[in-house]
Structure formats: C-alpha cells, structure tokens
mmCIF file of C-alpha atoms and ligand atoms in Angstrom:
data_model
loop_
_atom_site.group_PDB
_atom_site.id
_atom_site.type_symbol
_atom_site.label_atom_id
_atom_site.label_comp_id
_atom_site.label_asym_id
_atom_site.label_seq_id
_atom_site.Cartn_x
_atom_site.Cartn_y
_atom_site.Cartn_z
ATOM 1 C CA UNK A 1 -32.036 150.205 86.428
ATOM 2 C CA UNK A 2 -29.988 151.593 89.082
ATOM 3 C CA UNK A 3 -27.093 149.453 90.357
ATOM 4 C CA UNK A 4 -27.463 147.975 93.959
ATOM 5 C CA UNK A 5 -23.687 147.610 94.132
ATOM 6 C CA UNK A 6 -21.296 149.523 91.956
ATOM 7 C CA UNK A 7 -17.539 148.623 92.209
ATOM 8 C CA UNK A 8 -14.778 150.569 90.061
ATOM 9 C CA UNK A 9 -11.068 149.814 90.377
ATOM 10 C CA UNK A 10 -11.327 148.538 93.977
ATOM 11 C CA UNK A 11 -8.039 147.869 95.052
ATOM 12 C CA UNK A 12 -6.913 146.350 98.627
ATOM 13 C CA UNK A 13 -3.324 146.182 99.571
ATOM 14 C CA UNK A 14 -2.266 144.750 102.933
ATOM 15 C CA UNK A 15 1.074 146.148 104.517
ATOM 16 C CA UNK A 16 3.488 148.142 102.802
ATOM 17 C CA UNK A 17 6.884 148.276 101.101
ATOM 18 C CA UNK A 18 8.585 144.917 100.605
ATOM 19 C CA UNK A 19 5.745 143.079 102.330
ATOM 20 C CA UNK A 20 2.835 144.462 100.482
ATOM 21 C CA UNK A 21 0.380 142.320 99.350
ATOM 22 C CA UNK A 22 -2.331 143.404 96.866
ATOM 23 C CA UNK A 23 -5.165 140.770 97.093
ATOM 24 C CA UNK A 24 -7.557 142.861 95.090
ATOM 25 C CA UNK A 25 -6.438 144.758 91.943
ATOM 26 C CA UNK A 26 -8.559 146.832 89.762
ATOM 27 C CA UNK A 27 -11.832 145.048 90.670
ATOM 28 C CA UNK A 28 -14.997 146.328 88.753
ATOM 29 C CA UNK A 29 -18.538 144.952 88.534
ATOM 30 C CA UNK A 30 -22.036 145.844 89.220
ATOM 31 C CA UNK A 31 -24.360 144.072 90.961
ATOM 32 C CA UNK A 32 -28.444 144.675 90.400
ATOM 33 C CA UNK A 33 -31.191 144.952 93.287
ATOM 34 C CA UNK A 34 -32.372 141.516 94.355
ATOM 35 C CA UNK A 35 -29.546 139.479 92.670
ATOM 36 C CA UNK A 36 -28.254 136.481 94.060
ATOM 37 C CA UNK A 37 -24.605 136.691 93.681
ATOM 38 C CA UNK A 38 -21.729 134.138 93.798
ATOM 39 C CA UNK A 39 -18.194 135.304 93.990
ATOM 40 C CA UNK A 40 -16.296 132.208 92.916
ATOM 41 C CA UNK A 41 -12.277 131.336 92.978
ATOM 42 C CA UNK A 42 -9.601 129.451 94.252
ATOM 43 C CA UNK A 43 -8.306 129.578 97.672
ATOM 44 C CA UNK A 44 -6.140 132.992 97.958
ATOM 45 C CA UNK A 45 -7.773 134.483 94.958
ATOM 46 C CA UNK A 46 -9.012 137.361 97.121
ATOM 47 C CA UNK A 47 -12.593 136.356 97.682
ATOM 48 C CA UNK A 48 -12.524 137.012 101.478
ATOM 49 C CA UNK A 49 -10.952 140.371 101.023
ATOM 50 C CA UNK A 50 -13.196 141.640 98.526
ATOM 51 C CA UNK A 51 -16.222 140.484 101.027
ATOM 52 C CA UNK A 52 -14.838 142.348 103.833
ATOM 53 C CA UNK A 53 -14.523 145.467 101.761
ATOM 54 C CA UNK A 54 -18.282 145.104 100.630
ATOM 55 C CA UNK A 55 -19.372 144.323 104.341
ATOM 56 C CA UNK A 56 -17.398 147.034 105.766
ATOM 57 C CA UNK A 57 -15.156 145.025 108.006
ATOM 58 C CA UNK A 58 -12.088 146.647 106.082
ATOM 59 C CA UNK A 59 -11.170 149.664 104.583
ATOM 60 C CA UNK A 60 -10.321 149.694 100.737
ATOM 61 C CA UNK A 61 -6.851 151.017 99.457
ATOM 62 C CA UNK A 62 -8.240 152.747 96.208
ATOM 63 C CA UNK A 63 -10.744 152.835 93.656
ATOM 64 C CA UNK A 64 -14.760 153.057 94.736
ATOM 65 C CA UNK A 65 -17.150 150.836 96.313
ATOM 66 C CA UNK A 66 -20.639 152.064 96.315
ATOM 67 C CA UNK A 67 -23.498 149.891 97.935
ATOM 68 C CA UNK A 68 -27.103 150.984 98.575
ATOM 69 C CA UNK A 69 -25.888 154.726 97.563
ATOM 70 C CA UNK A 70 -23.179 154.492 100.319
ATOM 71 C CA UNK A 71 -19.712 155.254 99.304
ATOM 72 C CA UNK A 72 -17.759 153.259 101.510
ATOM 73 C CA UNK A 73 -14.233 154.704 100.681
ATOM 74 C CA UNK A 74 -15.711 158.186 102.303
ATOM 75 C CA UNK A 75 -16.313 156.249 105.574
ATOM 76 C CA UNK A 76 -14.412 156.324 108.856
ATOM 77 C CA UNK A 77 -14.122 153.237 111.064
ATOM 78 C CA UNK A 78 -16.973 154.846 113.069
ATOM 79 C CA UNK A 79 -18.856 154.975 109.712
ATOM 80 C CA UNK A 80 -18.157 151.652 108.820
ATOM 81 C CA UNK A 81 -19.381 150.350 112.071
ATOM 82 C CA UNK A 82 -22.998 152.245 111.553
ATOM 83 C CA UNK A 83 -22.809 150.826 108.069
ATOM 84 C CA UNK A 84 -22.335 147.184 109.010
ATOM 85 C CA UNK A 85 -25.131 147.676 111.933
ATOM 86 C CA UNK A 86 -27.621 148.999 109.671
ATOM 87 C CA UNK A 87 -26.959 147.385 106.300
ATOM 88 C CA UNK A 88 -25.181 144.143 106.432
ATOM 89 C CA UNK A 89 -25.734 140.611 107.766
ATOM 90 C CA UNK A 90 -22.779 138.263 107.623
ATOM 91 C CA UNK A 91 -22.627 134.618 107.704
ATOM 92 C CA UNK A 92 -19.144 133.064 108.257
ATOM 93 C CA UNK A 93 -17.714 129.653 107.468
ATOM 94 C CA UNK A 94 -17.439 128.449 111.224
ATOM 95 C CA UNK A 95 -20.737 130.069 112.332
ATOM 96 C CA UNK A 96 -19.142 132.499 115.080
ATOM 97 C CA UNK A 97 -21.774 131.907 117.640
ATOM 98 C CA UNK A 98 -21.360 133.300 121.174
ATOM 99 C CA UNK A 99 -21.129 129.964 122.829
ATOM 100 C CA UNK A 100 -22.778 131.042 126.303
ATOM 101 C CA UNK A 101 -25.821 132.509 124.722
ATOM 102 C CA UNK A 102 -29.008 130.168 123.491
ATOM 103 C CA UNK A 103 -30.012 130.102 119.987
ATOM 104 C CA UNK A 104 -32.639 132.686 120.605
ATOM 105 C CA UNK A 105 -30.319 134.851 122.476
ATOM 106 C CA UNK A 106 -27.845 134.658 119.756
ATOM 107 C CA UNK A 107 -30.118 136.205 117.098
ATOM 108 C CA UNK A 108 -31.622 138.715 119.580
ATOM 109 C CA UNK A 109 -28.294 140.104 120.190
ATOM 110 C CA UNK A 110 -27.848 140.794 116.776
ATOM 111 C CA UNK A 111 -31.210 142.127 116.127
ATOM 112 C CA UNK A 112 -30.665 144.747 119.003
ATOM 113 C CA UNK A 113 -28.386 146.594 116.787
ATOM 114 C CA UNK A 114 -30.471 146.937 113.898
ATOM 115 C CA UNK A 115 -33.140 149.368 113.033
ATOM 116 C CA UNK A 116 -36.034 146.803 111.631
ATOM 117 C CA UNK A 117 -35.267 143.815 113.242
ATOM 118 C CA UNK A 118 -37.166 140.837 112.448
ATOM 119 C CA UNK A 119 -38.340 139.134 115.734
ATOM 120 C CA UNK A 120 -35.820 136.276 116.961
ATOM 121 C CA UNK A 121 -38.463 133.363 116.997
ATOM 122 C CA UNK A 122 -39.594 134.216 113.194
ATOM 123 C CA UNK A 123 -36.152 134.425 111.834
ATOM 124 C CA UNK A 124 -35.456 130.912 113.637
ATOM 125 C CA UNK A 125 -38.624 129.717 112.406
ATOM 126 C CA UNK A 126 -37.597 130.584 108.899
ATOM 127 C CA UNK A 127 -34.544 128.265 109.275
ATOM 128 C CA UNK A 128 -36.542 125.411 110.674
ATOM 129 C CA UNK A 129 -35.083 125.588 114.308
ATOM 130 C CA UNK A 130 -37.973 126.599 116.192
ATOM 131 C CA UNK A 131 -37.864 123.709 118.513
ATOM 132 C CA UNK A 132 -34.109 124.414 119.405
ATOM 133 C CA UNK A 133 -34.328 128.086 120.687
ATOM 134 C CA UNK A 134 -33.154 127.149 124.156
ATOM 135 C CA UNK A 135 -30.168 125.038 123.130
ATOM 136 C CA UNK A 136 -26.718 126.495 123.403
ATOM 137 C CA UNK A 137 -24.252 126.368 120.304
ATOM 138 C CA UNK A 138 -22.610 123.393 121.799
ATOM 139 C CA UNK A 139 -25.570 121.240 121.658
ATOM 140 C CA UNK A 140 -26.490 121.665 118.113
ATOM 141 C CA UNK A 141 -24.813 120.104 114.724
ATOM 142 C CA UNK A 142 -22.719 122.074 112.678
ATOM 143 C CA UNK A 143 -25.283 122.567 110.121
ATOM 144 C CA UNK A 144 -27.907 123.631 112.924
ATOM 145 C CA UNK A 145 -25.117 126.200 114.406
ATOM 146 C CA UNK A 146 -24.914 127.284 110.649
ATOM 147 C CA UNK A 147 -28.624 127.904 110.464
ATOM 148 C CA UNK A 148 -28.454 129.868 113.718
ATOM 149 C CA UNK A 149 -25.836 132.045 112.068
ATOM 150 C CA UNK A 150 -28.275 132.423 109.043
ATOM 151 C CA UNK A 151 -31.160 133.349 111.371
ATOM 152 C CA UNK A 152 -29.019 135.850 112.990
ATOM 153 C CA UNK A 153 -28.199 137.407 109.769
ATOM 154 C CA UNK A 154 -31.581 137.236 108.634
ATOM 155 C CA UNK A 155 -32.910 138.640 111.734
ATOM 156 C CA UNK A 156 -31.296 142.295 111.205
ATOM 157 C CA UNK A 157 -33.364 142.470 108.121
ATOM 158 C CA UNK A 158 -29.949 144.020 106.339
ATOM 159 C CA UNK A 159 -30.114 145.295 103.068
ATOM 160 C CA UNK A 160 -27.036 142.937 102.033
ATOM 161 C CA UNK A 161 -26.409 139.580 103.197
ATOM 162 C CA UNK A 162 -22.916 138.416 102.902
ATOM 163 C CA UNK A 163 -21.504 134.832 103.059
ATOM 164 C CA UNK A 164 -17.978 133.706 103.187
ATOM 165 C CA UNK A 165 -17.899 130.019 102.387
ATOM 166 C CA UNK A 166 -20.917 129.126 104.364
ATOM 167 C CA UNK A 167 -21.013 125.260 103.512
ATOM 168 C CA UNK A 168 -16.903 125.052 103.828
ATOM 169 C CA UNK A 169 -17.224 122.962 107.306
ATOM 170 C CA UNK A 170 -20.458 121.180 106.349
ATOM 171 C CA UNK A 171 -21.132 117.783 104.601
ATOM 172 C CA UNK A 172 -22.595 117.731 101.331
ATOM 173 C CA UNK A 173 -26.438 117.162 102.160
ATOM 174 C CA UNK A 174 -26.125 119.762 104.903
ATOM 175 C CA UNK A 175 -24.474 122.283 102.680
ATOM 176 C CA UNK A 176 -27.133 121.908 100.317
ATOM 177 C CA UNK A 177 -29.677 122.803 102.641
ATOM 178 C CA UNK A 178 -27.899 125.860 103.701
ATOM 179 C CA UNK A 179 -27.470 126.947 100.232
ATOM 180 C CA UNK A 180 -31.378 126.499 99.912
ATOM 181 C CA UNK A 181 -31.811 128.891 102.821
ATOM 182 C CA UNK A 182 -30.025 131.497 101.114
ATOM 183 C CA UNK A 183 -31.720 130.968 97.665
ATOM 184 C CA UNK A 184 -35.146 131.030 99.450
ATOM 185 C CA UNK A 185 -34.001 134.254 101.349
ATOM 186 C CA UNK A 186 -33.242 135.939 98.332
ATOM 187 C CA UNK A 187 -36.393 135.135 96.527
ATOM 188 C CA UNK A 188 -38.385 135.693 99.526
ATOM 189 C CA UNK A 189 -37.174 139.208 100.609
ATOM 190 C CA UNK A 190 -35.860 140.324 97.168
ATOM 191 C CA UNK A 191 -32.878 141.366 99.045
ATOM 192 C CA UNK A 192 -29.193 141.113 97.657
ATOM 193 C CA UNK A 193 -27.270 137.944 99.001
ATOM 194 C CA UNK A 194 -23.486 137.174 97.981
ATOM 195 C CA UNK A 195 -21.972 133.925 98.699
ATOM 196 C CA UNK A 196 -18.469 133.366 98.398
ATOM 197 C CA UNK A 197 -17.266 129.833 97.440
ATOM 198 C CA UNK A 198 -14.438 127.855 95.595
ATOM 199 C CA UNK A 199 -17.100 125.445 94.555
ATOM 200 C CA UNK A 200 -17.932 126.092 90.851
ATOM 201 C CA UNK A 201 -20.494 123.404 90.793
ATOM 202 C CA UNK A 202 -23.119 125.721 92.602
ATOM 203 C CA UNK A 203 -22.560 128.430 89.865
ATOM 204 C CA UNK A 204 -26.021 127.360 88.433
ATOM 205 C CA UNK A 205 -28.051 128.665 91.526
ATOM 206 C CA UNK A 206 -27.132 132.195 91.546
ATOM 207 C CA UNK A 207 -28.412 135.196 88.960
ATOM 208 C CA UNK A 208 -24.955 136.402 88.808
ATOM 209 C CA UNK A 209 -21.534 134.685 89.083
ATOM 210 C CA UNK A 210 -18.464 137.022 89.143
ATOM 211 C CA UNK A 211 -15.238 134.749 88.984
ATOM 212 C CA UNK A 212 -11.828 136.262 90.641
ATOM 213 C CA UNK A 213 -8.400 134.832 90.011
ATOM 214 C CA UNK A 214 -5.007 136.423 91.350
ATOM 215 C CA UNK A 215 -6.940 139.452 92.777
ATOM 216 C CA UNK A 216 -8.896 140.328 89.541
ATOM 217 C CA UNK A 217 -12.009 139.719 87.997
ATOM 218 C CA UNK A 218 -11.522 136.660 85.125
ATOM 219 C CA UNK A 219 -15.300 136.585 84.284
ATOM 220 C CA UNK A 220 -18.587 138.248 85.011
ATOM 221 C CA UNK A 221 -21.616 136.287 83.927
ATOM 222 C CA UNK A 222 -25.333 136.193 84.566
ATOM 223 C CA UNK A 223 -27.750 132.980 84.500
ATOM 224 C CA UNK A 224 -31.202 134.114 82.806
ATOM 225 C CA UNK A 225 -32.763 130.978 84.686
ATOM 226 C CA UNK A 226 -31.084 129.980 87.587
ATOM 227 C CA UNK A 227 -31.271 126.405 89.019
ATOM 228 C CA UNK A 228 -33.278 125.710 92.101
ATOM 229 C CA UNK A 229 -30.839 124.159 94.594
ATOM 230 C CA UNK A 230 -32.866 121.050 95.123
ATOM 231 C CA UNK A 231 -32.171 120.305 91.376
ATOM 232 C CA UNK A 232 -28.356 120.744 91.788
ATOM 233 C CA UNK A 233 -25.985 117.871 92.437
ATOM 234 C CA UNK A 234 -22.161 118.183 92.689
HETATM 235 N N1 ADP B 1 -5.022 140.742 106.898
HETATM 236 C C1 ADP B 1 -4.292 140.221 105.952
HETATM 237 N N2 ADP B 1 -2.822 140.477 105.794
HETATM 238 C C2 ADP B 1 -2.125 140.213 104.868
HETATM 239 N N3 ADP B 1 -2.379 139.402 103.946
HETATM 240 C C3 ADP B 1 -3.592 139.033 103.788
HETATM 241 C C4 ADP B 1 -4.562 139.273 104.930
HETATM 242 N N4 ADP B 1 -5.461 138.866 104.349
HETATM 243 C C5 ADP B 1 -5.503 138.139 103.020
HETATM 244 N N5 ADP B 1 -4.213 138.532 102.613
HETATM 245 C C6 ADP B 1 -3.696 137.808 101.513
HETATM 246 O O1 ADP B 1 -4.273 138.180 100.459
HETATM 247 C C7 ADP B 1 -4.405 137.442 99.575
HETATM 248 C C8 ADP B 1 -5.947 136.981 99.118
HETATM 249 O O2 ADP B 1 -6.536 136.440 100.219
HETATM 250 P P1 ADP B 1 -8.090 136.123 100.630
HETATM 251 O O3 ADP B 1 -8.788 137.240 100.447
HETATM 252 O O4 ADP B 1 -8.334 135.500 101.911
HETATM 253 O O5 ADP B 1 -8.362 134.989 99.544
HETATM 254 P P2 ADP B 1 -9.392 133.845 99.707
HETATM 255 O O6 ADP B 1 -10.502 134.315 100.547
HETATM 256 O O7 ADP B 1 -9.878 134.040 97.969
HETATM 257 O O8 ADP B 1 -9.026 132.564 99.801
HETATM 258 C C9 ADP B 1 -3.898 136.018 100.089
HETATM 259 O O9 ADP B 1 -2.278 136.132 99.335
HETATM 260 C C10 ADP B 1 -3.743 136.386 101.623
HETATM 261 O O10 ADP B 1 -2.532 135.540 102.092
HETATM 262 MG MG1 MG B 2 -11.435 133.123 102.114
#
C-alpha cells in the first residue's frame, strides 16, 4: 500500500554556526493511510520540531518529507500556508482558542479556511459540547476548552490531524476522555492522527509508535491490536 507519510533523513537545525541546534537528525519513517500514530519521547527529544515540520509550521533543513503526495521541502512559505489550511488540523497543549469568540465561532473560524469543512455544530456535537456553543473559552473548563480545540481541528475535515501533548495540561480522567476522542476520530473517519506525548503508558492505544530520543528515531513499532482507551490505565 502507498504510504500516507514518507519521511527520509529529515533534519532540522535551528540557528547557525556556534549557536546551531540540531533538533531532528536523519529521521526516517513511514506512516500508512488511516493510522493512529504516537510519537513518544522525553522533553527536548525533538518531538514538537518533528510535528511542526509535518504540519507545515516550519521548514525542514534537509532530507524529504512527503505527506499525502505533497513534498513539503518543495514548498515556499506561501505553499506551506496553503498546505496547513487545506490538509492539517492542529491541537495544542494549551488549546489556543480565540478568547473573545464563542465556542461555535472558534470552530467556524477554522472551518472557513478549509475546502470541505464540517458544520461547526456537527463538530461540536461529536465532542459532546452541543450545549456550550454560546460560551466563551474563559467560561469553560480546561477539558472543555480542549474539546473545542479538537472540534475546531476536526471541522476542517483535515487529511491529517496533529496533536502536541494534548493532555499535558489536563487531569488524568479528562485527559483520558480527550485521548478517546482522538481514537474515535481516527477509527470513524479513517483519517490519519498523530499524537505527540512523553507518556509511554498510552502507547497501546496507537496503531504505530515512533520513539524519538536526542533528535533521532530510537524505535519504530506497530500494534496489531491497539487497546481501546477505555481499557487503558496509567
Ligand atoms: N525555535 C527554536 N530555536 C532554537 N532551538 C529550538 C527551537 N525549538 C526547539 N529548539 C530546541 O530543539 C530541541 C528539541 O526541542 P523540541 O522539538 O521542542 O522537543 P520536545 O517537543 O520533544 O520537547 C531542544 O533542544 C530545543 O531547545
Ligand atoms: Mg514539545
């Protein structure tokens, strides 16, 4: 089967000369269509750098990264903007909602820039927030705000959903519900989801686990039978 993502010797260096930091060094892996992937590693390992390159938020320094048939190294800043708009949904650790827009408006705003957006109310229903559509972010709990962020990413109907430490600011129970949403989304939509985490206990939930240490791939494994999040304890 054709890969959905092919990464070959991806290297990302910040700065130059004496101040250069190589955050990703010769990273290579493949991701199949529809996989739920976890990128696992300690703080400073280079996970966010890799996710930002995959999501078109940053340019790679060398190597090649192909997502859904698109060679990211060939794109200029404008090309990357279009790529982010059309292909990518992104969920951050600290939600990054627009504070003076309601829940529904936050989701609508993202859907506007996508080609085949899902109606905002449908996305909000999928994350169980249909009763909070008129609330502002400050009126919601952390877990609810993260659900708005997930609805916002899902409403774009992206080919690839990326999440960087999406449960990092949440308590255990709330974090588990958030991970459940990602697993459900991957299963129901058949789309690719990549979750970055430092928590190795959640690895059984994924189809594919890529471990990063010191900017390099340390292990690349697949789970034939991923565990439903509801059955995971950590
Ligand atoms: N914009 C940047 N400029 C310079 N160095 C950076 C930048 N972003 C990350 N780094 C460095 O790259 C390395 C990997 O960082 P990061 O990808 O954020 O790791 P992780 O997400 O796994 O914690 C760290 O040494 C970090 O300090
Ligand atoms: Mg990070």
